[in-house]
Tab-separated table of C-alpha atoms in Angstrom:
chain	number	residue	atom	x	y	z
K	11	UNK	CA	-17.773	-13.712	-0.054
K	12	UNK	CA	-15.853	-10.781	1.532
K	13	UNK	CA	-18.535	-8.687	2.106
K	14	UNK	CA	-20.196	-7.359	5.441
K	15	UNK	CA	-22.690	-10.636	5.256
K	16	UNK	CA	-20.628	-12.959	3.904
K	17	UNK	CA	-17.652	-14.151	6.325
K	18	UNK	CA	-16.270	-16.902	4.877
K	19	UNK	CA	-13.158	-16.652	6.592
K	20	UNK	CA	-10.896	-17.694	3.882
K	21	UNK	CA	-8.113	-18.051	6.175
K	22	UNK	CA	-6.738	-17.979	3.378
K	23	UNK	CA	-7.187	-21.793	2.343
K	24	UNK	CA	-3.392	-20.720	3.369
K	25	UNK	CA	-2.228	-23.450	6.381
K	26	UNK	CA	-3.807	-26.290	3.979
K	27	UNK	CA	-4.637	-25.240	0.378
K	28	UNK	CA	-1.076	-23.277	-0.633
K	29	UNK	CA	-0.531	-25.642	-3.773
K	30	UNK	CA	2.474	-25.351	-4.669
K	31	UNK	CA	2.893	-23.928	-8.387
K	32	UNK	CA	3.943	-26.811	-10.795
K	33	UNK	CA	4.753	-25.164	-14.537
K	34	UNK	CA	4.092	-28.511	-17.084
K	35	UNK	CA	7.547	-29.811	-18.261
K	36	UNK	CA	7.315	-28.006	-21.363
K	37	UNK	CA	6.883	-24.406	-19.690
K	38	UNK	CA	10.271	-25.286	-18.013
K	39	UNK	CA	11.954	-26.452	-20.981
K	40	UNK	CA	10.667	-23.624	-23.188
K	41	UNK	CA	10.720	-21.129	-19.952
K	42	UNK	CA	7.467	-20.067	-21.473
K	43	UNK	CA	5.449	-17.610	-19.761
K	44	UNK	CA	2.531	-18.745	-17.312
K	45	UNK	CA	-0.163	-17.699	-15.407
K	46	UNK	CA	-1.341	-18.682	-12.091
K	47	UNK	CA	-3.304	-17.523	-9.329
K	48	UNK	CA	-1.917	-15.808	-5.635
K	49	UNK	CA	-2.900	-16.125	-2.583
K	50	UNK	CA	-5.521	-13.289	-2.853
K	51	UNK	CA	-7.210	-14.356	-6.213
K	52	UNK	CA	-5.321	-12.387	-8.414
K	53	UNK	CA	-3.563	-13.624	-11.740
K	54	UNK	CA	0.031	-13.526	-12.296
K	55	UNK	CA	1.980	-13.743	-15.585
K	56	UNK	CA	5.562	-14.834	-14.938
K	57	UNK	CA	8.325	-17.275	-16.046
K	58	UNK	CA	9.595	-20.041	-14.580
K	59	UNK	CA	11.963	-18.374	-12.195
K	60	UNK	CA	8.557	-16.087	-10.818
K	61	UNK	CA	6.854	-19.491	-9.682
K	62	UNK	CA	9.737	-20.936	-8.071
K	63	UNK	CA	10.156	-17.184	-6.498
K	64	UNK	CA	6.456	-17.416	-5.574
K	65	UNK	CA	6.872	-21.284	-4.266
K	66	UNK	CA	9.609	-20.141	-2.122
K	67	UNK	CA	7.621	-17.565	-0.769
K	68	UNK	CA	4.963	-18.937	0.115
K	69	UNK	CA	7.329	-21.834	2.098
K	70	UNK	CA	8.659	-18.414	3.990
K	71	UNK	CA	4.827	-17.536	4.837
K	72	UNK	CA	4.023	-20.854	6.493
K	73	UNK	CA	7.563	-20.436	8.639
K	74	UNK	CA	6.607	-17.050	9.552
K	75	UNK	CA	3.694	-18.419	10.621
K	76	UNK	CA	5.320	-21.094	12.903
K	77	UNK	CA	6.878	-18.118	14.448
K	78	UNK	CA	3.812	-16.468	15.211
K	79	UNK	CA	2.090	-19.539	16.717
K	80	UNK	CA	5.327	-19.975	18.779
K	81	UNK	CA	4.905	-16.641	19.952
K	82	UNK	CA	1.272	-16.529	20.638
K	83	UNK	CA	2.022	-19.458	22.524
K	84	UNK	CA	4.904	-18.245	24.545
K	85	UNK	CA	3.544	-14.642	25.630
K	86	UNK	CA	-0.119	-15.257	25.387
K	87	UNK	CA	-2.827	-14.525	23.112
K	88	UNK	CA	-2.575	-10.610	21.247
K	89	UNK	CA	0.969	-10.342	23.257
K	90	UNK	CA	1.785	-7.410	20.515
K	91	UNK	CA	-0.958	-5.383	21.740
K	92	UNK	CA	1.111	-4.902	25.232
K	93	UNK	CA	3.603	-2.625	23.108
K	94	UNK	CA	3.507	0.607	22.525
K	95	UNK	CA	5.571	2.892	20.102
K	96	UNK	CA	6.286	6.887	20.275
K	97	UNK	CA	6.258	9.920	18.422
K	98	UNK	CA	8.437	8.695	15.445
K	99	UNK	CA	9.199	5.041	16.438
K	100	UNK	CA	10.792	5.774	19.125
K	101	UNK	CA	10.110	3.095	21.790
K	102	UNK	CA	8.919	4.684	25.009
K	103	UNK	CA	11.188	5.345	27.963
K	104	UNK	CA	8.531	4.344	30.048
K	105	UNK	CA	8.406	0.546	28.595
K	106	UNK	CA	8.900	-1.997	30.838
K	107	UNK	CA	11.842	-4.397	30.373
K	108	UNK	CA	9.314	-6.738	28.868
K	109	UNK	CA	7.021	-4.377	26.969
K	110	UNK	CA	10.506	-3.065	25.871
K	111	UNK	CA	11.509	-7.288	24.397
K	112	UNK	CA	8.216	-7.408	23.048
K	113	UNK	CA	8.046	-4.092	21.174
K	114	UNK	CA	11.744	-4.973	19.566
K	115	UNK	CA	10.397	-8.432	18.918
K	116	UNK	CA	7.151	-7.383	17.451
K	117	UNK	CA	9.194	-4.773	15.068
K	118	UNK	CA	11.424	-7.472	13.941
K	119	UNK	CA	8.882	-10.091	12.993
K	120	UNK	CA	6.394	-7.232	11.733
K	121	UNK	CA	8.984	-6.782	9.131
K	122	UNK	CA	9.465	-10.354	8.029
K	123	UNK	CA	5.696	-10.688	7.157
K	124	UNK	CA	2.292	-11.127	9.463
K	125	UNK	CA	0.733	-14.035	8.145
K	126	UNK	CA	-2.442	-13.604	6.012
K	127	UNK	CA	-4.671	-15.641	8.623
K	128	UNK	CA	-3.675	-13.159	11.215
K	129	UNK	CA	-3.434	-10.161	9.313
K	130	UNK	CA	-6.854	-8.447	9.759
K	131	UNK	CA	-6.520	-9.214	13.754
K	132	UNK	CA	-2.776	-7.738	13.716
K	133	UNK	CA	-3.752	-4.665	11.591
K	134	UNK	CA	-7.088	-3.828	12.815
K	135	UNK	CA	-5.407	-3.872	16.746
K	136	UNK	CA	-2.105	-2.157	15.783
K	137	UNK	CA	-3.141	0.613	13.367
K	138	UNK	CA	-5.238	2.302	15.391
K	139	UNK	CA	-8.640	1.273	13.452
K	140	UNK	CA	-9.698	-0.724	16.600
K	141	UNK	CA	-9.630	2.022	18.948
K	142	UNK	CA	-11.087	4.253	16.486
K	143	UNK	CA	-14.279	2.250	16.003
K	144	UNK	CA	-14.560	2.218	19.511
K	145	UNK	CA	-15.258	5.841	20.132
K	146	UNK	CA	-18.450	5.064	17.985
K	147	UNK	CA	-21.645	3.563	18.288
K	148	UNK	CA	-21.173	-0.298	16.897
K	149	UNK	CA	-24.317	0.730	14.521
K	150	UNK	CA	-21.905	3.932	12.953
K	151	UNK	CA	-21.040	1.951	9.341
K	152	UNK	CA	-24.918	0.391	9.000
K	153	UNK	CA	-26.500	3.444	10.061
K	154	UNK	CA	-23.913	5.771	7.601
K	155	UNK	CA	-24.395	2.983	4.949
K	156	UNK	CA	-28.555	3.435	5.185
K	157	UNK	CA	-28.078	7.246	5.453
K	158	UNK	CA	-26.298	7.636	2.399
K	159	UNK	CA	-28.307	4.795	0.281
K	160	UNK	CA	-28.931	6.442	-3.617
K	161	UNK	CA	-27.931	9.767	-2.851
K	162	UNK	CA	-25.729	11.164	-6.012
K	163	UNK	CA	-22.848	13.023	-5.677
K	164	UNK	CA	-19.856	13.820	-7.641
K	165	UNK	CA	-17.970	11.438	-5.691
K	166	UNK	CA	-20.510	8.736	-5.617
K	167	UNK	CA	-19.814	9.030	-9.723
K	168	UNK	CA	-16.518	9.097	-9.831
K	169	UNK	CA	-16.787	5.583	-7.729
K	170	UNK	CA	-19.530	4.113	-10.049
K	171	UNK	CA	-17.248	4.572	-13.055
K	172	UNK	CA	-14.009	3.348	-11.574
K	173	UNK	CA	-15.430	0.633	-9.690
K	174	UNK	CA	-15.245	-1.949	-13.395
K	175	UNK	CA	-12.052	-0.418	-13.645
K	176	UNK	CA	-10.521	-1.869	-10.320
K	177	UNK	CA	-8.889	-5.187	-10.278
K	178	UNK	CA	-10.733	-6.684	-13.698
K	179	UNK	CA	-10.549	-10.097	-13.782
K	180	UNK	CA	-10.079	-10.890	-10.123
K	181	UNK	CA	-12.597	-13.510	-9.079
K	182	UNK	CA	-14.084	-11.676	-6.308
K	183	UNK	CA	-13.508	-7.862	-6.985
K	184	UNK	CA	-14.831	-7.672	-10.317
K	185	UNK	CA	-18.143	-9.272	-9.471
K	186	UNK	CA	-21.431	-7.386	-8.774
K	187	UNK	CA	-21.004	-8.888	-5.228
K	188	UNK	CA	-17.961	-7.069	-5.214
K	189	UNK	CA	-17.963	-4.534	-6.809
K	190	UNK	CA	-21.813	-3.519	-4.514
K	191	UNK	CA	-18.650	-4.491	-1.343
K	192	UNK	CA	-16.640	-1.772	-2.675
K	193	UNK	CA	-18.659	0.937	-3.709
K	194	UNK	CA	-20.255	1.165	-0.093
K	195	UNK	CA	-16.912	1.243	1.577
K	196	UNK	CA	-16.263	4.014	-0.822
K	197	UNK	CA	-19.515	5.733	-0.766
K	198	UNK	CA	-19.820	6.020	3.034
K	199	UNK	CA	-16.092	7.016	3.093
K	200	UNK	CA	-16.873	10.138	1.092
K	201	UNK	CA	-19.692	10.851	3.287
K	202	UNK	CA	-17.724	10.653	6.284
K	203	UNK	CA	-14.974	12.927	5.187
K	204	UNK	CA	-16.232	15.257	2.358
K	205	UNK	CA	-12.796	17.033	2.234
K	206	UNK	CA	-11.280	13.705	0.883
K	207	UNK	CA	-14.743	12.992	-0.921
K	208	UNK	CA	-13.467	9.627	-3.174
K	209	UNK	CA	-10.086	10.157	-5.484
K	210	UNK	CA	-8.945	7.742	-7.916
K	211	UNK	CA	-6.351	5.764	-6.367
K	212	UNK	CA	-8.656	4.799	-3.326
K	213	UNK	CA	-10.366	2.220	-4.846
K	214	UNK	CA	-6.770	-0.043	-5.295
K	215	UNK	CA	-6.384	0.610	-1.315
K	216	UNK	CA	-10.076	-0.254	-0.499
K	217	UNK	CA	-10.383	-3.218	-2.903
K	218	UNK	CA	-6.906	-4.370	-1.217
K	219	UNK	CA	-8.334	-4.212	2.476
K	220	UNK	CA	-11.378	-5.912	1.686
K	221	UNK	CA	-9.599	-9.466	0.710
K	222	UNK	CA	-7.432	-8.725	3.554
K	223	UNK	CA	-10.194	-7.908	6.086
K	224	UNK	CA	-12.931	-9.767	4.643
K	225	UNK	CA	-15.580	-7.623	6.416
K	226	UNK	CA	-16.947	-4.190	4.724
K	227	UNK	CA	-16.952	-2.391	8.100
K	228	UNK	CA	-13.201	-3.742	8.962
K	229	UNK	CA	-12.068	-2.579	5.784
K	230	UNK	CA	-14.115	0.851	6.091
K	231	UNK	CA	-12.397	1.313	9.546
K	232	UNK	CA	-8.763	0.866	8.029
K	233	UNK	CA	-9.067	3.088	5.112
K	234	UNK	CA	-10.487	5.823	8.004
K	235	UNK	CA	-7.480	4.781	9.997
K	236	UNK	CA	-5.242	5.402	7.072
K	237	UNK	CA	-6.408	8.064	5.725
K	238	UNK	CA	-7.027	10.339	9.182
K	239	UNK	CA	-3.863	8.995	11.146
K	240	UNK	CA	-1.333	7.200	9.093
K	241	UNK	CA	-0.645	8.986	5.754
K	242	UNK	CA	-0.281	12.842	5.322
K	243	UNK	CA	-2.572	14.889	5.357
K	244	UNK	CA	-4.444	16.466	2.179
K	245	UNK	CA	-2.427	13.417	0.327
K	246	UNK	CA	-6.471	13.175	-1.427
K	247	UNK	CA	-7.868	15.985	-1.306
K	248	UNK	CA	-8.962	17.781	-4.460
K	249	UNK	CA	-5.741	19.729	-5.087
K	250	UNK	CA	-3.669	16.686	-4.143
K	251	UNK	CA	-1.319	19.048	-2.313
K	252	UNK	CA	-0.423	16.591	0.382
K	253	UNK	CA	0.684	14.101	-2.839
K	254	UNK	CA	2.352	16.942	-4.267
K	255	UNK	CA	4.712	17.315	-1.276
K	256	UNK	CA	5.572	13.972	-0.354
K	257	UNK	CA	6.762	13.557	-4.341
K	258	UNK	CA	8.862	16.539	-4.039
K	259	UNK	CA	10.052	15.250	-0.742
K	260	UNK	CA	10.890	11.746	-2.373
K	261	UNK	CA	12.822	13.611	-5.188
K	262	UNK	CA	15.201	15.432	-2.137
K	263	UNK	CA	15.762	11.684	-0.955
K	264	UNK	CA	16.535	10.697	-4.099
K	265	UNK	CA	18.915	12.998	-4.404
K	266	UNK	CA	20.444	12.417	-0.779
K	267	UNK	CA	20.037	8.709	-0.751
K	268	UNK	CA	20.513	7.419	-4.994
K	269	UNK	CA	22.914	10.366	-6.358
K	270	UNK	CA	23.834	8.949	-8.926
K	271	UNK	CA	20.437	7.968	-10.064
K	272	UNK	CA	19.098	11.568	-9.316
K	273	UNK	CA	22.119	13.032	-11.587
K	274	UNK	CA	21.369	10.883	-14.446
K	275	UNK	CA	17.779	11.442	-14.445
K	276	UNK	CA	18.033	14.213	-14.235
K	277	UNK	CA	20.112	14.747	-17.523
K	278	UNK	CA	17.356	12.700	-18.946
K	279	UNK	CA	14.787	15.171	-17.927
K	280	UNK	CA	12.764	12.882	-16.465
K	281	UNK	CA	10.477	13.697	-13.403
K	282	UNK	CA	10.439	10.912	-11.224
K	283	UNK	CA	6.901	11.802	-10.144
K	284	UNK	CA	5.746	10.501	-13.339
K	285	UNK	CA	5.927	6.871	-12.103
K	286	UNK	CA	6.197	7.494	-8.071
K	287	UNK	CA	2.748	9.734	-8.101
K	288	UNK	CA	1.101	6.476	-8.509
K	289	UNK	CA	3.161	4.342	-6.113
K	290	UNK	CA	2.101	6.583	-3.632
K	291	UNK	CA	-1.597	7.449	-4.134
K	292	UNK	CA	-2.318	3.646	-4.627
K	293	UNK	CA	0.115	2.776	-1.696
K	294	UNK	CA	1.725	0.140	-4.608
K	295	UNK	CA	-1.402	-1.594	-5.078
K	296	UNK	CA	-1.211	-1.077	-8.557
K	297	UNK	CA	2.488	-1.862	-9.328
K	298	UNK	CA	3.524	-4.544	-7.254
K	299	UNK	CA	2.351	-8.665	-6.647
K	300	UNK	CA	-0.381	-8.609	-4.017
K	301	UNK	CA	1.867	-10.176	-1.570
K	302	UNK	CA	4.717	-7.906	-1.993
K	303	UNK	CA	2.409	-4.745	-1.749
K	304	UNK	CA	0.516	-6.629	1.778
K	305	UNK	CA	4.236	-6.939	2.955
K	306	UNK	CA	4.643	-2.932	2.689
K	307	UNK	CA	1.646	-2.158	4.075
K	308	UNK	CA	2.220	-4.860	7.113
K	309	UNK	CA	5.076	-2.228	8.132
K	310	UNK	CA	3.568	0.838	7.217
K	311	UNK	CA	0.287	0.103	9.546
K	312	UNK	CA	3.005	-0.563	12.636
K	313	UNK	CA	5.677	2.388	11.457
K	314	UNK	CA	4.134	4.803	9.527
K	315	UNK	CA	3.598	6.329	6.211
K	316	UNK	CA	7.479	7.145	6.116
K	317	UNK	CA	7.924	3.321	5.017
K	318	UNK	CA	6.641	4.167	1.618
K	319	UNK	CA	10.069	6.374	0.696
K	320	UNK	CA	11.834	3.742	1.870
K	321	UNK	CA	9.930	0.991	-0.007
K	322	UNK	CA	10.130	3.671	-3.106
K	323	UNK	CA	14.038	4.335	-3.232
K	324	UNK	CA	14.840	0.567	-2.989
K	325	UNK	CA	12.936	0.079	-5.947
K	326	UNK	CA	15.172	2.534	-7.861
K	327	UNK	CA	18.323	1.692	-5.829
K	328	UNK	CA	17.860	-2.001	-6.490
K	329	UNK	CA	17.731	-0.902	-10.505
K	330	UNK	CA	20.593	1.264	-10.296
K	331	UNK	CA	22.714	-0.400	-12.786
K	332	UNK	CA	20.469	-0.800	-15.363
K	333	UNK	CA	19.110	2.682	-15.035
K	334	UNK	CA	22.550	4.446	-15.487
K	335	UNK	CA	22.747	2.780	-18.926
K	336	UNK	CA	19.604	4.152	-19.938
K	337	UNK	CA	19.233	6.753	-22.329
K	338	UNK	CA	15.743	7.704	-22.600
K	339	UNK	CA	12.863	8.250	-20.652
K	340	UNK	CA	11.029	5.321	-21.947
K	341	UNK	CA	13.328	2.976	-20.943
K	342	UNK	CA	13.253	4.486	-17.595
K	343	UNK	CA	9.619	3.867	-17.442
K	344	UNK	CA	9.878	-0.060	-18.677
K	345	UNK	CA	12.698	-0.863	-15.946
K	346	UNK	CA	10.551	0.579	-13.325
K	347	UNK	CA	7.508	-1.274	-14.471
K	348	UNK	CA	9.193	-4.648	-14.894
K	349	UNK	CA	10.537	-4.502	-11.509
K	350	UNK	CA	7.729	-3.653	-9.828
K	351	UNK	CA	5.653	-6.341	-11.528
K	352	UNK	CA	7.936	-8.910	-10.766
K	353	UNK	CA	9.220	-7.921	-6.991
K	354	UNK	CA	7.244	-11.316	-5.802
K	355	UNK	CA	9.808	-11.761	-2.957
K	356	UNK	CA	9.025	-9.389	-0.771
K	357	UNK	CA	12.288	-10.045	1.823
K	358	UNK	CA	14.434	-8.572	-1.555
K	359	UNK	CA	12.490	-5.688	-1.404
K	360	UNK	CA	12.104	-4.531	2.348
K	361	UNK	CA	15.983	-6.169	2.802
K	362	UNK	CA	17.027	-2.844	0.432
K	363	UNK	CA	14.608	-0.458	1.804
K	364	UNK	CA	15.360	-0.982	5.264
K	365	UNK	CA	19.201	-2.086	5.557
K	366	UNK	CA	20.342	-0.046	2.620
K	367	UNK	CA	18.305	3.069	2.206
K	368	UNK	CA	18.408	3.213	5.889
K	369	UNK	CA	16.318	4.380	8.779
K	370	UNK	CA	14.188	7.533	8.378
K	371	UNK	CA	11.793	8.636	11.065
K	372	UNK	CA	8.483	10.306	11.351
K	373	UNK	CA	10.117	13.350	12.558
K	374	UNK	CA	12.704	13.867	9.707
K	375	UNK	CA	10.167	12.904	7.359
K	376	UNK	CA	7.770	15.713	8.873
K	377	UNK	CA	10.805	18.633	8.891
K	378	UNK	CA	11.109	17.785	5.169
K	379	UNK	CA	7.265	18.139	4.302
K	380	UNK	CA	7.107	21.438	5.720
K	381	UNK	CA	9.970	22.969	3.900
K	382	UNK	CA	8.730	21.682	1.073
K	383	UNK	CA	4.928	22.664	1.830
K	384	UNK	CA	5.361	26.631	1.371
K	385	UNK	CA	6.520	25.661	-2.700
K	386	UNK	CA	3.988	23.472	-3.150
K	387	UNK	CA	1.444	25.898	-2.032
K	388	UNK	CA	2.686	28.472	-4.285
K	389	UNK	CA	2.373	26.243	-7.725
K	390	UNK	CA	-1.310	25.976	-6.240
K	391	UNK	CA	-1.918	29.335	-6.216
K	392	UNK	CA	-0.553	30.098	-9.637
K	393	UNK	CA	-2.081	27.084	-11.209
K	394	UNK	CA	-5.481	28.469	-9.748
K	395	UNK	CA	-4.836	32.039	-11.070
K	396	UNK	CA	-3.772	30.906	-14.504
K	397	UNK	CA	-7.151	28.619	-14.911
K	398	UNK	CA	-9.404	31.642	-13.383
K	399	UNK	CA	-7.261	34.159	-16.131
K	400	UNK	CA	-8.002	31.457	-18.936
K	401	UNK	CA	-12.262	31.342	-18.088
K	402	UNK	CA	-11.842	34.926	-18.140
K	403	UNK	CA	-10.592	35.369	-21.626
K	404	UNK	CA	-13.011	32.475	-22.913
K	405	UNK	CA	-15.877	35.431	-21.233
């Protein structure tokens, strides 16, 4: 279906087929709980308030779209590709007036949502994974694929056991189709960059890019976009040590952005990390709705992996009330969860993170990873030593 051979180009039976979600007259008089299906296959449990959250939604998608259309139509086919951004998202002194409009423009609207039909077009140009493939042969993923068919490694494991384990349930994903889709992103990932290898968390993102890109080899290029140009580095390596940093970086934030929050977590002695670790490594795959967590990652492909803090401390800022009451950890945890699970507007979200948290560039983002790089380093080292002192007492 979404795999390298099979291009059904879902277009997301979007323009046409988005039914709108009617609960049965007793669900809304009961305000039982129901289940229904997104946009990308994947099942939802919510109340009545979630569908007519998710019907609104969906209303905003096909508007954004008009937008888009209107665009296309008044600047020309792939107008955004005309605009360029800097170091840092700084918009290049050397724009033209109109290069300039249209880079302001394309921010703007980038932010409000790229419609699913366009989405693989607008992220395969923007992120980088276009130009990327080009410095290639066109045969690079088949002849990588073939190379690497039924050779074992410990990565190649790791992927065969966590493949069941990724999305169950979901019509596509969990499929031997799919799951064969997957595994070969995965697999020829691993080869390509044996530093990274595979590490749990990866198979979310991949899964993820293959509904949205519906191609194996689009989907391969945008996890090697992400992984060698947007997010830190070492964020998956095997020490983890670039995911190590950017949670101690998100705890300074905290501190700087949500004081309050930071203070009374931290008389609860709870580690932030504990929930945020995962956020992170599974770029919110895991924790929030599908269209939510393609909203994120719309802005994050055109901005950079700085988005995620900001995505990350409007989840606790929009909480802050209810997390001052807590008292314990645990209830920490299920506020955090519940959110996230039911963030299915993603304009409430990104309105927080980007108008309330405020700004943050690539450049203060990268001053605060390398003070906080030396530490992390050190708690590497010492972990290292104390496993090498414990096999040598077990000797």
């Amino acid at each position: 279906m979404y795999g390298a051979k099979g291009k059904i180009d879902l277009a997301f039976e979007y323009q046409s087929q988005v039914a709108v979600l009617r609960p049965s007259i007793h669900s809304r008089r009961a305000n039982l709980t129901v289940k229904f299906q997104d946009l990308y296959g994947f099942t939802v449990e919510g109340n009545v308030d979630d569908v007519n959250v998710m019907n609104e939604v969906r209303e905003k998608v096909r508007q954004q779209g008009r937008v888009w259309w209107a665009l296309e139509a008044s600047k020309g086919a792939n107008w955004y590709l005309h605009t360029v951004i800097g170091q840092g998202n700084a918009l290049k002194s050397s724009l033209t007036f109109s290069a300039l409009a249209n880079a302001l423009t394309l921010k703007k609207i980038i932010r409000k949502g790229i419609p699913p039909v366009l989405r693989p077009k607008v992220w395969f140009s923007l992120s980088g994974a276009a130009k990327k493939k080009s410095t290639v042969p066109d045969s690079y993923y088949d002849d990588l694929t073939k190379a690497v068919e039924g050779k074992v490694t410990p990565a190649t494991r790791q992927i065969d056991h966590d493949l069941p384990r990724t999305f169950p349930g979901h019509p596509w994903l969990d499929t031997p189709e799919g799951h064969a889709a997957l595994r070969r992103v995965l697999v020829v990932y691993s080869f390509r960059d044996s530093d990274v290898g595979y590490c749990q968390g990866l198979n979310y993102v991949a899964a993820l890019l293959l509904l949205v890109m519906k191609t194996e080899e689009e989907a391969f290029w945008m996890l090697a976009v992400l992984l060698e140009n947007v997010l830190v580095s070492d964020c998956y390596t095997n020490n983890l040590s670039g995911c190590h940093v950017e949670q101690r970086v998100f705890k300074d934030l905290l501190t700087k952005k949500c004081p309050r929050i930071a203070s009374h977590l931290e008389s609860l002695e709870f580690d932030v990390s504990l929930v945020t670790t995962e956020w992170f490594l599974c770029l919110f795959s895991k924790s929030l709705p599908s269209e939510t967590t393609l909203r994120v990652w719309d802005v994050i492909f055109y901005e950079g992996a700085q988005v995620m803090f900001n995505v990350a401390l409007a989840i606790f800022k929009m909480k802050e009330d209810e997390l001052l009451l807590t008292h314990h950890v645990g209830e920490v945890i299920n506020i955090l969860q519940r959110t996230t699970h039911h963030l299915f507007d993603p304009d409430d979200l990104l309105t927080v993170a980007f108008d309330k948290i405020g700004s943050m560039t690539t450049n203060t983002i990268s001053k605060q990873r390398k003070k906080q790089e030396p530490e992390v380093m050190k708690e590497l080292d010492e972990r290292i030593r104390r496993l090498e002192s414990f096999k040598m007492e077990d000797k």
